[in-house]
XYZ file of C-alpha atoms in Angstrom:
464
model
C 106.392 134.328 94.088
C 105.462 130.900 95.414
C 104.072 128.101 93.292
C 103.188 124.543 94.124
C 101.394 121.710 92.387
C 99.733 119.400 94.917
C 98.684 116.185 93.232
C 95.335 114.780 94.281
C 92.079 113.767 92.581
C 89.927 116.167 90.570
C 87.438 117.812 92.898
C 84.519 120.123 92.255
C 83.698 122.950 94.652
C 80.828 120.943 96.157
C 83.125 118.082 97.182
C 85.460 120.247 99.282
C 85.109 120.429 103.067
C 86.978 122.322 105.772
C 88.632 119.074 106.912
C 89.985 118.455 103.421
C 91.436 121.956 103.319
C 93.071 121.395 106.713
C 94.637 118.193 105.325
C 96.491 120.309 102.729
C 98.072 122.586 105.333
C 101.833 122.117 105.826
C 101.402 122.643 109.594
C 98.683 123.522 112.153
C 99.650 127.217 112.252
C 99.115 127.554 108.488
C 95.675 125.970 108.816
C 94.791 128.348 111.658
C 96.037 131.407 109.770
C 94.209 130.271 106.636
C 90.936 130.021 108.541
C 91.527 133.544 109.839
C 91.677 134.827 106.264
C 88.349 133.248 105.278
C 86.367 136.454 105.724
C 84.938 138.322 102.763
C 86.216 141.785 103.788
C 89.819 140.598 103.250
C 89.195 139.612 99.621
C 88.476 141.276 96.291
C 88.244 140.274 92.608
C 87.003 136.780 93.480
C 86.012 134.475 90.652
C 86.006 131.014 89.142
C 86.016 129.242 85.802
C 85.411 125.497 85.846
C 88.112 124.103 88.184
C 90.059 127.384 88.545
C 89.354 129.827 91.396
C 91.118 133.103 92.158
C 91.099 136.181 94.337
C 93.135 139.030 95.794
C 93.831 139.138 99.523
C 94.833 142.166 101.621
C 98.339 141.876 103.010
C 100.768 144.055 104.910
C 101.847 145.930 101.756
C 99.939 148.374 99.597
C 99.248 145.781 96.895
C 97.058 142.743 97.632
C 98.392 139.233 97.141
C 97.099 137.427 94.068
C 96.072 133.823 94.630
C 94.904 131.221 92.138
C 94.054 127.561 92.680
C 93.425 124.744 90.238
C 91.040 122.446 92.127
C 91.621 119.534 89.764
C 95.011 118.657 91.325
C 94.997 120.974 93.403
C 97.713 123.391 92.291
C 98.456 126.727 93.960
C 100.121 129.982 93.113
C 100.418 133.066 95.297
C 102.383 136.293 94.903
C 103.322 136.357 98.606
C 106.927 135.590 99.683
C 106.015 132.594 101.869
C 107.941 129.366 101.251
C 105.157 127.182 102.663
C 103.164 125.016 100.258
C 100.364 125.958 100.153
C 100.644 129.310 101.900
C 98.010 130.684 104.263
C 96.472 132.774 101.452
C 95.882 129.704 99.270
C 94.327 127.930 102.250
C 92.291 131.030 103.065
C 90.813 131.100 99.553
C 89.829 127.436 99.889
C 88.289 127.984 103.337
C 86.331 130.925 101.909
C 85.164 128.758 99.004
C 83.922 126.086 101.434
C 82.133 128.488 103.778
C 80.746 130.927 101.168
C 80.816 129.270 97.726
C 78.450 131.845 96.172
C 81.030 134.649 96.472
C 83.053 132.974 93.705
C 81.176 134.139 90.642
C 81.631 132.549 87.219
C 83.666 134.716 84.881
C 86.631 135.153 82.579
C 89.979 134.786 84.366
C 92.003 138.012 84.632
C 95.294 138.165 82.740
C 97.426 137.080 85.727
C 95.334 133.915 86.109
C 95.208 133.226 82.374
C 98.994 133.571 82.170
C 99.385 131.029 84.977
C 97.079 128.545 83.264
C 98.967 128.975 79.995
C 102.368 128.531 81.656
C 101.275 125.291 83.321
C 99.926 123.939 80.048
C 103.142 124.894 78.264
C 105.244 123.196 80.940
C 103.274 119.968 80.614
C 103.682 120.029 76.827
C 107.456 120.571 77.182
C 107.691 117.590 79.515
C 105.898 115.361 77.007
C 108.151 116.609 74.190
C 111.217 115.905 76.336
C 110.134 112.294 76.892
C 109.436 111.845 73.172
C 112.859 113.244 72.281
C 114.526 110.854 74.736
C 112.794 107.887 73.103
C 113.866 108.984 69.602
C 117.436 109.736 70.686
C 118.151 106.202 71.894
C 120.652 104.456 69.609
C 120.641 100.769 70.664
C 124.067 100.005 69.158
C 125.795 103.020 70.692
C 123.992 102.401 73.966
C 125.274 98.797 74.072
C 128.869 99.943 73.465
C 128.688 102.500 76.274
C 127.163 99.928 78.621
C 129.924 97.411 77.879
C 132.661 99.988 78.426
C 131.157 101.045 81.732
C 130.737 97.457 82.890
C 134.456 96.839 82.381
C 135.300 99.960 84.401
C 132.985 98.932 87.232
C 134.395 95.393 87.330
C 137.921 96.744 87.720
C 136.792 99.131 90.446
C 134.931 96.403 92.349
C 138.017 94.150 92.319
C 140.159 96.996 93.707
C 137.617 97.723 96.448
C 137.426 94.063 97.469
C 141.206 93.933 97.892
C 141.106 97.163 99.930
C 138.357 95.777 102.215
C 140.253 92.523 102.730
C 143.324 94.488 103.843
C 141.155 96.576 106.170
C 139.648 93.527 107.879
C 143.086 91.921 108.334
C 144.297 95.060 110.122
C 141.236 95.094 112.421
C 138.374 97.574 112.597
C 139.731 99.419 115.612
C 142.662 100.550 113.457
C 140.423 102.973 111.551
C 139.356 104.941 114.631
C 142.191 107.432 114.216
C 142.172 107.556 110.415
C 141.384 110.861 108.718
C 138.542 111.456 106.291
C 141.057 111.159 103.464
C 141.512 107.475 104.334
C 137.960 106.835 103.088
C 137.979 109.491 100.383
C 140.746 107.800 98.394
C 138.820 104.556 97.650
C 135.642 106.644 97.185
C 137.347 108.716 94.497
C 138.504 105.482 92.855
C 134.860 104.336 92.679
C 133.874 107.618 91.026
C 136.525 107.013 88.388
C 135.161 103.468 87.977
C 131.661 104.916 87.314
C 130.263 103.370 90.501
C 128.937 106.514 92.272
C 126.738 104.669 94.786
C 129.756 102.721 96.060
C 131.546 106.046 96.511
C 128.615 107.423 98.504
C 128.564 104.405 100.806
C 132.283 104.768 101.548
C 131.880 108.471 102.325
C 129.149 107.662 104.856
C 131.480 105.507 106.975
C 133.278 108.295 108.943
C 129.945 109.354 110.438
C 129.432 105.779 111.680
C 132.859 105.737 113.352
C 131.983 108.980 115.157
C 128.456 107.863 116.138
C 129.332 106.964 119.732
C 129.115 103.782 121.738
C 128.651 100.679 119.635
C 130.200 102.158 116.505
C 132.226 98.987 115.946
C 129.165 96.794 115.441
C 127.523 99.396 113.197
C 130.666 99.673 111.099
C 130.938 95.899 110.810
C 127.302 95.714 109.627
C 127.943 98.463 107.056
C 131.078 96.787 105.724
C 129.320 93.408 105.717
C 126.563 94.727 103.459
C 129.149 96.389 101.245
C 131.112 93.130 100.931
C 127.894 91.211 100.180
C 127.190 93.709 97.408
C 130.629 93.280 95.858
C 130.419 89.485 96.017
C 126.926 89.569 94.477
C 128.164 91.766 91.647
C 130.825 89.180 90.819
C 128.009 86.613 90.393
C 125.574 89.050 88.794
C 124.569 87.024 85.721
C 123.709 83.944 87.800
C 121.122 85.813 89.902
C 117.412 86.439 89.133
C 116.743 89.623 87.160
C 115.096 91.534 90.073
C 118.156 90.889 92.257
C 120.420 91.998 89.408
C 118.469 95.265 89.262
C 118.950 95.861 93.013
C 122.683 95.205 92.768
C 123.099 97.502 89.773
C 121.193 100.220 91.620
C 123.495 99.879 94.647
C 126.528 100.113 92.373
C 125.252 103.259 90.683
C 123.389 102.339 87.501
C 120.311 104.415 86.758
C 117.340 103.964 84.454
C 115.506 106.965 83.037
C 111.724 107.215 82.938
C 111.436 106.683 79.199
C 113.503 103.475 79.333
C 111.467 102.172 82.280
C 108.070 102.675 80.656
C 109.250 101.325 77.306
C 110.649 98.185 78.988
C 107.407 97.545 80.873
C 105.221 98.131 77.827
C 107.341 95.691 75.806
C 107.283 93.062 78.547
C 105.869 89.761 77.311
C 104.884 88.419 80.741
C 101.647 89.425 82.420
C 103.147 88.651 85.860
C 105.819 91.291 85.343
C 103.224 93.854 84.296
C 101.110 93.169 87.388
C 104.166 93.500 89.637
C 105.605 96.686 88.168
C 102.493 98.475 86.865
C 99.896 99.396 89.475
C 96.677 101.351 89.019
C 95.291 102.650 92.312
C 94.106 105.574 94.384
C 97.362 106.736 95.968
C 97.480 108.684 99.219
C 100.423 111.023 99.860
C 101.746 109.713 103.187
C 104.942 111.689 103.715
C 107.569 113.899 102.135
C 111.203 114.685 102.779
C 113.586 117.071 101.003
C 117.329 116.689 101.481
C 120.204 118.727 100.054
C 123.457 117.197 98.841
C 125.775 120.089 97.989
C 123.623 122.011 95.455
C 121.415 119.074 94.501
C 118.043 118.880 96.263
C 116.328 115.493 96.458
C 112.597 115.182 97.125
C 111.195 111.871 98.389
C 107.419 111.407 98.385
C 105.844 108.255 99.808
C 102.491 107.076 98.460
C 100.205 104.328 99.746
C 97.715 102.479 97.506
C 94.190 102.204 98.849
C 93.420 98.919 97.048
C 96.867 97.395 96.571
C 98.036 98.235 100.123
C 101.542 98.807 98.770
C 103.917 101.722 99.147
C 105.561 103.688 96.361
C 108.464 106.128 96.513
C 108.600 109.015 94.038
C 111.984 110.724 93.687
C 112.581 114.161 92.192
C 115.825 116.079 91.755
C 116.411 119.814 91.434
C 119.663 121.765 91.180
C 120.178 124.897 93.230
C 117.004 126.955 93.520
C 115.293 125.187 90.621
C 111.719 124.138 91.444
C 110.683 120.490 91.545
C 108.605 119.352 88.613
C 105.696 118.400 90.907
C 104.925 119.159 94.561
C 102.536 116.797 96.322
C 100.089 117.802 99.043
C 100.393 115.748 102.218
C 97.192 113.809 102.853
C 95.858 114.321 99.324
C 95.329 111.484 96.884
C 95.626 110.828 93.169
C 94.148 108.209 90.872
C 97.121 107.049 88.842
C 98.974 104.165 87.271
C 102.493 103.894 88.661
C 105.422 102.193 86.979
C 107.775 100.593 89.511
C 111.488 100.173 88.942
C 112.578 96.545 88.757
C 113.547 95.172 92.169
C 113.161 92.102 94.338
C 111.177 94.425 96.642
C 109.818 97.229 94.407
C 109.367 100.600 96.099
C 110.605 103.336 93.775
C 108.136 104.316 91.047
C 107.151 107.030 88.590
C 103.710 108.233 87.503
C 102.901 106.610 84.146
C 99.420 108.097 83.776
C 96.776 109.836 85.859
C 92.997 109.820 85.889
C 90.409 112.043 87.496
C 88.708 110.925 90.681
C 86.662 112.449 93.497
C 87.553 109.834 96.102
C 89.397 110.506 99.334
C 91.143 108.054 101.609
C 90.118 108.256 105.262
C 92.193 107.280 108.254
C 90.105 104.151 108.820
C 91.094 102.805 105.393
C 94.854 102.990 105.965
C 96.462 99.705 106.903
C 99.147 100.332 109.508
C 101.005 98.081 111.906
C 99.253 97.567 115.228
C 102.513 96.812 117.049
C 106.179 97.603 116.549
C 106.957 93.861 116.477
C 104.736 93.416 113.416
C 106.399 96.388 111.724
C 109.911 95.035 112.263
C 108.818 91.583 111.100
C 107.606 93.137 107.840
C 110.911 94.979 107.496
C 112.822 91.727 108.060
C 110.819 90.039 105.296
C 111.693 92.884 102.945
C 115.402 92.560 103.794
C 115.307 88.895 102.798
C 114.373 90.052 99.299
C 116.604 93.120 99.149
C 119.360 93.258 101.824
C 120.378 96.780 100.760
C 117.145 98.596 101.590
C 118.200 101.912 103.114
C 114.770 103.333 103.962
C 111.633 101.344 104.689
C 108.154 102.908 104.979
C 106.385 102.254 108.292
C 102.873 103.282 109.322
C 102.345 102.713 113.036
C 98.868 102.726 114.571
C 98.060 103.808 118.114
C 101.525 104.997 119.154
C 102.710 107.733 121.529
C 105.965 109.782 121.433
C 107.972 109.127 124.603
C 111.081 110.702 126.172
C 113.309 108.418 128.222
C 116.923 108.668 129.404
C 117.615 111.658 127.190
C 116.344 109.939 124.032
C 113.062 109.933 122.129
C 111.037 106.845 121.274
C 107.684 105.800 119.894
C 105.744 103.457 122.174
C 103.000 101.112 121.003
C 100.105 99.747 123.063
C 102.174 96.641 123.915
C 104.768 98.990 125.493
C 107.372 98.196 122.831
C 109.725 101.055 121.957
C 111.111 102.228 118.621
C 113.941 104.787 118.661
C 113.357 108.112 116.887
C 116.207 109.306 114.670
C 118.404 111.763 116.635
C 118.516 113.972 113.529
C 114.755 114.532 113.786
C 114.327 118.055 115.170
C 110.540 118.368 115.450
C 109.853 115.755 118.096
C 108.183 118.322 120.350
C 105.806 119.114 117.491
C 104.552 115.544 117.185
C 104.311 115.300 120.977
C 102.170 118.447 121.042
C 99.983 117.215 118.186
C 99.430 113.886 119.918
C 98.611 115.533 123.219
C 99.937 112.404 124.882
C 97.236 110.294 123.222
C 97.703 107.415 120.734
C 98.043 108.618 117.133
C 99.095 107.213 113.776
C 102.643 108.083 112.659
C 104.259 107.434 109.290
C 108.005 107.525 108.765
C 111.141 105.994 107.301
C 112.925 103.167 109.162
C 116.673 102.803 108.524
C 117.362 99.649 110.571
C 118.246 101.691 113.665
C 115.865 104.633 113.929
C 112.522 105.906 112.686
C 112.442 109.325 111.022
C 108.804 110.574 111.333
C 107.374 112.252 108.244
C 103.703 112.687 109.109
C 101.203 112.286 111.911
C 97.438 111.730 111.641
C 95.411 113.359 114.430
C 91.617 113.218 114.507
C 91.352 112.590 110.780
C 93.831 115.294 109.767
C 97.309 114.757 108.345
C 100.157 116.965 109.543
C 103.770 117.097 108.479
C 105.941 115.780 111.291
């Protein structure tokens, strides 16, 4: 069974078009296969009730696949084994709805649809109850004691790490070339004990830099320089502005849960803070990436505000095979108020509230960088505010994928080149989608490479 919950504005049947259905497809082949299923002889038990549509589609087995869609988000569920979101059957039902809307007759949902609706409602209620319980469970006095105890542990760990780095620099960077992984794991484990998990993660990333090929020395020096800047900044934490303090704490490993974030913003006495960290807008889903760290899966979804012209990063975490709380449809949009985490350059956010809307964002409304130089200049300005930015959202207009000297690049109309991340495995896909013509590409920039997440071709969004 496959289920997904693609967040976008509430839409009636009349507002859907074939292009909007294509925009939901995870890849061109899914869109093509979905269109192939949009024939009435493949479907049975079709129906609708308000924003819910459903139907059964003939498959390879004896039993048809059962598909239901909530158009208000849209959310999908299909009984097929596909791991694509949405699957071709969900797309096929939407294509059928667009081409032959009268075949979806008004009626009472069958039990399998009613059960799905009830389960989604129950899940939403549980989430609200969970947030309420978190708010009630907060004991300010006990919380302050725990925070003070952790701060003392982190301070001791930071002092140890500074001494270790000083010894490393005195020995010279080339001395670490032959060191084993354990050389870096020992101080990393010390940072875990000091309750500074993000420092541990940064230390564990260093061996991959040493083995990254020509120029590793300069990359290692840059990494250690940022790490040393972080440690020095932590020693002067209380003398820095509050947004910078938040960035430093985040890089050390402090976290803030959703309930605490919203409560802090609602209790804020300054209107300037509210305008900076609370943003109502129509948000377009620009790109998504799911990474796995041992058994923990991390989902990153980038949004772009139509009116605010600002980016927002939504993070979700799931353990093992557990489903993410929400799955967002690439190219869809949602009318929502986001709450941003405190930062000198706010990017990470959570959804505070949502509203219904029938608006869509078109390609002509997206503000992207016309040249790579402008994009890097914007990135440089962001680094001035937060030197520890690890991923920066870039939307590049009128660019072409290019292969040169065994490496892949993105070329703008001024013939500037931006290196594509060597880890990116679908470069031939974006080349095929572009057809060698200028397209718009969105991705994450990490100071060395761009990792493409989506490509917009002729008004349609595709996952890169």
